CSV table of C-alpha atoms in Angstrom, one decimal:
chain,number,residue,atom,x,y,z
A,390,MET,CA,113.9,192.4,98.1
A,391,THR,CA,115.9,193.3,95.0
A,392,ALA,CA,115.0,195.8,92.3
A,393,PRO,CA,116.4,194.6,89.0
A,394,THR,CA,117.3,197.4,86.6
A,395,LYS,CA,118.1,197.1,82.9
A,396,SER,CA,120.5,199.4,81.0
A,397,PRO,CA,118.9,201.3,78.2
A,398,PRO,CA,119.7,200.1,74.7
A,399,ILE,CA,121.9,202.2,72.4
A,400,LEU,CA,121.4,202.4,68.7
A,401,SER,CA,124.8,203.1,66.9
A,402,ASN,CA,125.5,204.6,63.5
A,403,PHE,CA,125.3,202.3,60.5
A,404,LEU,CA,126.0,202.9,56.8
A,405,VAL,CA,123.5,202.3,54.1
A,406,PRO,CA,125.0,202.3,50.6
A,407,CYS,CA,122.9,204.0,47.9
A,408,VAL,CA,123.8,203.0,44.4
A,409,HIS,CA,122.5,205.1,41.4
A,410,PRO,CA,121.8,203.2,38.3
A,411,LYS,CA,123.6,204.1,35.0
A,412,SER,CA,120.3,204.8,33.2
A,413,LEU,CA,120.0,208.2,34.8
A,414,LYS,CA,121.9,210.5,32.4
A,415,PHE,CA,121.8,213.6,34.6
A,416,LEU,CA,124.3,212.0,37.0
A,417,LYS,CA,127.9,212.2,35.9
A,418,SER,CA,129.4,209.6,38.1
A,419,SER,CA,128.3,206.0,37.9
A,420,SER,CA,129.1,204.8,41.3
A,421,ILE,CA,128.7,207.3,44.1
A,422,HIS,CA,128.2,206.1,47.5
A,423,HIS,CA,126.3,208.3,50.0
A,424,VAL,CA,126.4,207.8,53.6
A,425,VAL,CA,123.2,208.3,55.5
A,426,ASN,CA,123.9,209.1,59.1
A,427,PHE,CA,121.1,208.4,61.6
A,428,PRO,CA,121.4,210.1,65.0
A,429,LYS,CA,121.8,208.1,68.1
A,430,ILE,CA,118.5,207.3,69.9
A,431,ARG,CA,118.4,206.7,73.6
A,432,ILE,CA,115.4,205.0,75.2
A,433,HIS,CA,115.1,205.4,78.9
A,434,HIS,CA,113.4,202.5,80.7
A,435,ALA,CA,112.1,203.0,84.1
A,436,PRO,CA,113.4,200.5,86.7
A,437,VAL,CA,111.0,197.7,87.6
A,438,CYS,CA,110.7,196.9,91.3
A,439,CYS,CA,109.4,193.4,92.2
A,440,THR,CA,107.6,193.4,95.5
A,441,LYS,CA,106.4,189.8,95.1
A,442,LEU,CA,108.4,186.7,94.2
A,443,THR,CA,107.4,184.8,91.2
A,444,GLN,CA,106.0,181.3,91.4
A,445,TRP,CA,109.3,179.7,90.3
A,446,GLU,CA,111.5,181.5,92.8
A,447,PRO,CA,111.9,179.8,96.2
A,448,SER,CA,111.2,181.8,99.3
A,449,PRO,CA,114.1,182.7,101.4
A,450,VAL,CA,114.5,180.3,104.3
A,451,THR,CA,115.7,181.6,107.6
A,452,TYR,CA,116.2,179.5,110.7
A,453,ALA,CA,116.9,180.7,114.1
A,454,PRO,CA,116.8,178.3,117.1
A,455,THR,CA,114.5,179.6,119.8
A,456,ASP,CA,115.3,177.1,122.6
A,457,ASP,CA,119.1,177.6,122.5
A,458,ALA,CA,119.2,180.3,125.1
A,459,ALA,CA,122.2,178.9,126.9
A,460,GLY,CA,124.1,178.3,123.6
A,461,SER,CA,124.1,174.6,124.0
A,462,PHE,CA,122.9,173.8,120.5
A,463,LEU,CA,125.3,171.5,118.8
A,464,LYS,CA,128.1,171.9,121.3
A,465,LYS,CA,131.6,171.5,120.0
A,466,SER,CA,132.8,168.0,120.5
A,467,SER,CA,135.4,165.7,119.2
A,468,ASN,CA,132.7,163.1,118.2
A,469,ILE,CA,129.6,164.5,116.4
A,470,PHE,CA,127.5,161.5,117.5
A,471,GLU,CA,127.9,162.2,121.2
A,472,THR,CA,124.5,164.0,121.3
A,473,LEU,CA,122.7,160.9,120.1
A,474,ASN,CA,122.5,158.2,122.8
A,475,SER,CA,121.0,154.9,121.5
A,476,ASP,CA,120.1,153.8,125.1
A,477,ASP,CA,118.0,156.8,125.7
A,478,THR,CA,116.1,156.5,122.4
A,479,THR,CA,115.2,152.9,122.9
A,480,GLU,CA,114.3,153.0,126.5
A,481,ALA,CA,111.7,155.8,126.1
A,482,PRO,CA,109.4,153.9,123.8
A,483,ILE,CA,109.6,150.7,125.9
A,484,ALA,CA,108.7,152.7,129.1
A,485,ASN,CA,105.8,154.3,127.3
A,486,SER,CA,104.5,151.0,126.1
A,487,GLU,CA,104.8,149.4,129.5
A,488,GLU,CA,102.8,152.3,131.0
A,489,HIS,CA,100.2,151.9,128.3
A,490,VAL,CA,99.8,148.2,129.0
A,491,ASP,CA,99.5,148.8,132.7
A,492,THR,CA,96.7,151.4,132.2
A,493,LYS,CA,95.0,149.1,129.7
A,494,ASN,CA,95.1,146.2,132.2
A,495,GLN,CA,93.6,148.3,134.9
A,496,GLN,CA,90.8,149.4,132.7
A,497,LEU,CA,90.3,145.7,131.6
A,498,GLY,CA,90.2,144.6,135.2
A,499,GLN,CA,87.4,147.1,136.0
A,500,PHE,CA,85.6,145.9,132.9
A,501,GLN,CA,85.9,142.2,133.9
A,502,PHE,CA,84.4,143.2,137.3
A,503,LEU,CA,81.4,144.6,135.5
A,504,LYS,CA,80.9,141.3,133.7
A,505,TRP,CA,80.1,139.3,136.8
A,506,PRO,CA,76.3,140.3,136.9
A,507,LEU,CA,75.9,138.9,133.4
A,508,TRP,CA,76.5,135.4,134.6
A,509,LEU,CA,73.2,135.6,136.5
A,510,LEU,CA,71.4,138.1,134.3
A,511,GLY,CA,71.7,136.1,131.1
A,512,PRO,CA,70.2,132.8,132.3
A,513,SER,CA,67.5,134.7,134.2
A,514,LEU,CA,66.5,136.5,131.0
A,515,LEU,CA,66.5,133.2,129.1
A,516,LEU,CA,64.3,131.6,131.7
A,517,THR,CA,61.9,134.5,131.8
A,518,THR,CA,61.4,134.8,128.1
A,519,GLY,CA,61.4,131.0,127.3
A,520,MET,CA,60.0,129.0,130.1
A,521,VAL,CA,57.7,131.2,132.0
A,522,PRO,CA,55.2,131.9,129.1
A,523,THR,CA,55.2,128.2,128.1
A,524,LEU,CA,54.8,126.8,131.6
A,525,TRP,CA,52.6,129.3,133.4
A,526,LEU,CA,50.6,131.0,130.7
A,527,PRO,CA,47.3,129.2,130.0
A,528,LEU,CA,47.2,127.9,126.5
A,529,SER,CA,43.5,128.5,126.2
A,530,SER,CA,44.1,132.2,126.6
A,531,ILE,CA,46.1,132.5,123.4
A,532,PHE,CA,44.7,129.7,121.4
A,533,LEU,CA,41.1,130.3,120.1
A,534,GLY,CA,41.1,127.7,117.3
A,535,PRO,CA,42.7,127.1,114.0
A,536,ASN,CA,42.8,130.7,112.7
A,537,ILE,CA,45.2,133.5,112.0
A,538,ALA,CA,44.8,135.1,115.5
A,539,SER,CA,46.0,131.9,117.2
A,540,LEU,CA,48.9,131.5,114.7
A,541,LEU,CA,50.0,135.1,115.4
A,542,SER,CA,49.7,134.6,119.2
A,543,LEU,CA,51.9,131.5,119.1
A,544,ILE,CA,54.5,133.2,116.8
A,545,GLY,CA,54.5,136.1,119.3
A,546,LEU,CA,55.5,133.7,122.1
A,547,ASP,CA,58.3,132.3,120.0
A,548,CYS,CA,59.5,135.9,119.1
A,549,ILE,CA,59.7,136.7,122.8
A,550,PHE,CA,61.9,133.7,123.4
A,551,ASN,CA,64.0,134.6,120.4
A,552,ILE,CA,64.7,138.1,121.8
A,553,GLY,CA,65.7,136.6,125.2
A,554,ALA,CA,67.9,134.0,123.4
A,555,THR,CA,69.7,136.7,121.4
A,556,LEU,CA,70.4,138.8,124.5
A,557,PHE,CA,71.6,135.7,126.3
A,558,LEU,CA,74.0,134.8,123.5
A,559,LEU,CA,75.3,138.4,123.4
A,560,MET,CA,76.0,138.3,127.2
A,561,ALA,CA,77.6,134.9,126.9
A,562,ASP,CA,79.9,136.2,124.1
A,563,ALA,CA,80.9,139.1,126.3
A,564,CYS,CA,81.7,136.8,129.2
A,565,SER,CA,83.7,134.4,127.1
A,566,ARG,CA,86.1,137.1,125.9
A,567,PRO,CA,89.7,136.6,127.3
A,568,LYS,CA,90.9,138.8,130.1
A,569,ASP,CA,93.9,139.9,128.2
A,570,MET,CA,92.8,141.9,125.1
A,571,VAL,CA,96.1,141.1,123.4
A,572,GLN,CA,95.1,137.4,123.1
A,573,SER,CA,93.0,136.4,120.1
A,574,SER,CA,89.3,135.6,121.0
A,575,ASN,CA,88.4,134.1,117.6
A,576,SER,CA,86.9,130.6,117.8
A,577,LYS,CA,86.4,128.5,114.7
A,578,PRO,CA,84.1,125.5,114.8
A,579,PRO,CA,85.3,122.3,113.1
A,580,LEU,CA,84.1,121.6,109.6
A,581,GLY,CA,82.5,118.3,110.7
A,582,TYR,CA,80.5,120.2,113.4
A,583,LYS,CA,79.2,122.6,110.8
A,584,LEU,CA,78.1,119.8,108.4
A,585,TRP,CA,76.4,117.9,111.2
A,586,ASN,CA,74.4,120.9,112.4
A,587,MET,CA,73.4,121.8,108.8
A,588,ILE,CA,72.2,118.2,108.1
A,589,ALA,CA,70.2,118.1,111.4
A,590,SER,CA,68.6,121.5,110.8
A,591,VAL,CA,67.8,120.9,107.1
A,592,THR,CA,66.3,117.5,107.9
A,593,GLY,CA,64.1,119.0,110.6
A,594,LEU,CA,63.0,121.7,108.1
A,595,VAL,CA,62.4,119.6,105.0
A,596,PHE,CA,60.6,116.6,106.6
A,597,PRO,CA,57.5,118.5,107.8
A,598,LEU,CA,57.3,120.3,104.4
A,599,MET,CA,57.3,117.0,102.6
A,600,MET,CA,54.5,115.7,104.9
A,601,LEU,CA,52.5,118.8,104.1
A,602,LEU,CA,53.0,118.4,100.4
A,603,GLY,CA,51.9,114.8,100.6
A,604,SER,CA,48.8,115.8,102.5
A,605,GLN,CA,47.9,118.5,99.9
A,606,LYS,CA,48.5,116.0,97.0
A,607,GLY,CA,46.2,113.4,98.7
A,608,ALA,CA,49.0,110.9,99.5
A,609,LEU,CA,48.2,111.1,103.2
A,610,GLN,CA,44.7,110.6,104.4
A,611,PRO,CA,42.7,112.1,105.9
A,612,GLN,CA,43.9,115.5,104.5
A,613,LEU,CA,45.0,118.1,107.0
A,614,PRO,CA,43.9,121.8,106.3
A,615,PHE,CA,46.7,124.2,105.8
A,616,ILE,CA,45.7,126.5,108.6
A,617,SER,CA,45.8,123.7,111.1
A,618,PHE,CA,49.2,122.7,109.9
A,619,ALA,CA,50.4,126.3,110.2
A,620,VAL,CA,49.1,126.6,113.7
A,621,LEU,CA,50.9,123.3,114.8
A,622,LEU,CA,54.2,123.6,112.9
A,623,GLY,CA,54.3,127.2,111.6
A,624,PRO,CA,56.1,128.7,114.7
A,625,TYR,CA,58.4,125.6,114.7
A,626,LEU,CA,59.5,126.2,111.1
A,627,LEU,CA,60.0,129.9,111.7
A,628,LEU,CA,62.2,129.5,114.8
A,629,LEU,CA,64.2,126.7,113.1
A,630,SER,CA,65.0,129.2,110.2
A,631,VAL,CA,66.1,131.8,112.8
A,632,GLN,CA,68.4,129.2,114.5
A,633,ILE,CA,70.1,128.4,111.2
A,634,LEU,CA,70.7,132.1,110.5
A,635,THR,CA,72.0,132.6,114.0
A,636,GLU,CA,74.4,129.7,113.8
A,637,MET,CA,75.8,130.9,110.5
A,638,LEU,CA,76.4,134.4,111.9
A,639,THR,CA,78.3,133.0,114.9
A,640,TRP,CA,80.4,130.9,112.5
A,641,HIS,CA,81.1,133.9,110.4
A,642,TRP,CA,82.0,136.2,113.3
A,643,GLU,CA,84.0,133.4,115.0
A,644,SER,CA,82.2,133.9,118.3
A,645,PRO,CA,82.9,131.6,121.2
A,646,VAL,CA,79.1,131.0,121.6
A,647,TRP,CA,78.9,128.7,118.5
A,648,LEU,CA,78.8,125.7,120.8
A,649,ALA,CA,75.9,127.1,123.0
A,650,THR,CA,73.7,128.4,120.2
A,651,PRO,CA,72.1,125.1,119.1
A,652,VAL,CA,71.7,123.9,122.7
A,653,VAL,CA,69.6,127.0,123.6
A,654,TYR,CA,67.3,126.7,120.5
A,655,GLU,CA,67.0,122.9,120.5
A,656,ALA,CA,66.0,122.8,124.2
A,657,TYR,CA,63.2,125.3,123.5
A,658,ARG,CA,62.2,123.4,120.3
A,659,VAL,CA,61.3,120.3,122.4
A,660,LEU,CA,58.9,122.4,124.5
A,661,GLN,CA,57.6,123.9,121.3
A,662,LEU,CA,56.8,120.5,119.8
A,663,MET,CA,55.2,119.3,123.1
A,664,ARG,CA,52.9,122.3,122.9
A,665,GLY,CA,52.1,121.2,119.3
A,666,LEU,CA,51.1,117.8,120.7
A,667,LYS,CA,48.6,119.4,123.1
A,668,LEU,CA,47.2,121.6,120.3
A,669,GLY,CA,46.9,118.6,118.0
A,670,ALA,CA,44.8,116.7,120.6
A,671,GLU,CA,42.4,119.7,120.8
A,672,LEU,CA,42.2,120.1,117.1
A,673,SER,CA,41.6,116.4,116.5
A,674,VAL,CA,44.2,116.2,113.7
A,675,PRO,CA,44.9,113.0,111.8
A,676,ALA,CA,47.0,110.3,113.4
A,677,TRP,CA,49.8,110.7,110.9
A,678,MET,CA,50.3,114.3,112.0
A,679,MET,CA,50.5,113.3,115.6
A,680,HIS,CA,53.1,110.6,114.8
A,681,MET,CA,55.1,113.1,112.8
A,682,ILE,CA,55.2,115.5,115.7
A,683,ARG,CA,56.3,112.7,118.1
A,684,GLY,CA,59.0,111.7,115.6
A,685,LEU,CA,60.3,115.3,115.5
A,686,VAL,CA,60.4,115.4,119.3
A,687,CYS,CA,62.5,112.3,119.3
A,688,TRP,CA,64.7,113.6,116.5
A,689,TRP,CA,65.5,116.8,118.3
A,690,ILE,CA,66.2,115.1,121.7
A,691,LEU,CA,68.7,112.9,119.8
A,692,ILE,CA,70.3,116.0,118.3
A,693,LEU,CA,70.4,117.8,121.7
A,694,GLY,CA,72.2,114.8,123.2
A,695,VAL,CA,74.8,114.9,120.4
A,696,GLN,CA,75.3,118.6,121.1
A,697,LEU,CA,75.8,118.0,124.8
A,698,MET,CA,78.4,115.3,124.0
A,699,ARG,CA,80.1,118.0,121.8
A,700,VAL,CA,80.2,120.3,124.8
A,701,ALA,CA,81.9,117.6,126.8
A,702,TRP,CA,84.4,116.8,124.0
A,703,PHE,CA,85.2,120.5,123.6
A,704,ALA,CA,85.9,120.8,127.4
A,705,GLY,CA,88.3,117.8,127.2
A,706,PHE,CA,90.0,119.2,124.1
A,707,THR,CA,90.5,122.6,125.8
A,708,ALA,CA,92.0,120.9,128.9
A,709,ARG,CA,94.4,118.8,126.8
A,710,ALA,CA,95.5,121.9,124.9
A,711,ARG,CA,96.2,123.8,128.1
A,712,GLN,CA,98.1,120.9,129.5
A,713,GLN,CA,100.3,120.6,126.4
A,714,LEU,CA,100.9,124.4,126.5
A,715,SER,CA,101.9,124.3,130.1
A,716,SER,CA,104.3,121.4,129.6
A,717,ALA,CA,105.8,123.1,126.5
A,718,SER,CA,106.4,126.3,128.5
A,719,ALA,CA,107.9,124.3,131.4
A,720,ASP,CA,110.3,122.5,129.0
A,721,SER,CA,111.4,125.7,127.4
């Protein structure tokens, strides 16, 4: 800490000429110069001591190595680069990365061991929520006639199946992840597959609505009441909309279950339409309605067969890709 002092200023003598004008007669001489002498004035300034540094002054930097007890810091050597060994600096990160990969593989192996129960839990859940209510639950206990209560009861059955199907697809997605987390698990369906699924779903959605519109306009006789149509095909239309949304989400997330999603929903849709045929016989609906439901059953069985052929094609495609990869690695 410094205490800057400043020397006191000194005022010296200076001459001020005084000139008397000639108009004053009582002065004899015309040019007399008088010298006015001012005394010296000394101003004493007290020294200013700065205890704090200003903002523009850098703080003093002191450095003292604390871990150089033995005096080995920067030992004297003929080569200043002897203290830096490139082998040591490169081998340490590699060793750390290998240890990190080993620990990650151990944790991944334990996680893969926990996935084995999902192979049985997922199908069991799908069977419980989808097939048991449809096969063993008496239809007369939930269907009381063409009214809102019966419609809500049938929608409730389909919602139970949708919950089970969603959990099944999540478990299938977890089981389909690769064992090595470094590998990419993204799976993109082909564009032709997307177009085919969208055409099949939109056709199955639009055709019943056109038949309903024709019945309301009087083009189809006898006319079918709206509540009867809603009881027969309302749950079908709702679950088909849920399937379209689920498929679009699996395509967007690039989940490996994009190939199993339509198979799960379309298999249940066949049972759903067969239930509609039983309800149509009890409601004594027009013949054109029964023929339309039978046509929808045939349509979705055809689409389900195409989906199963897609599964076989994908299995063969994966086998060929693995064979090409193994041959390429063997050649290299």
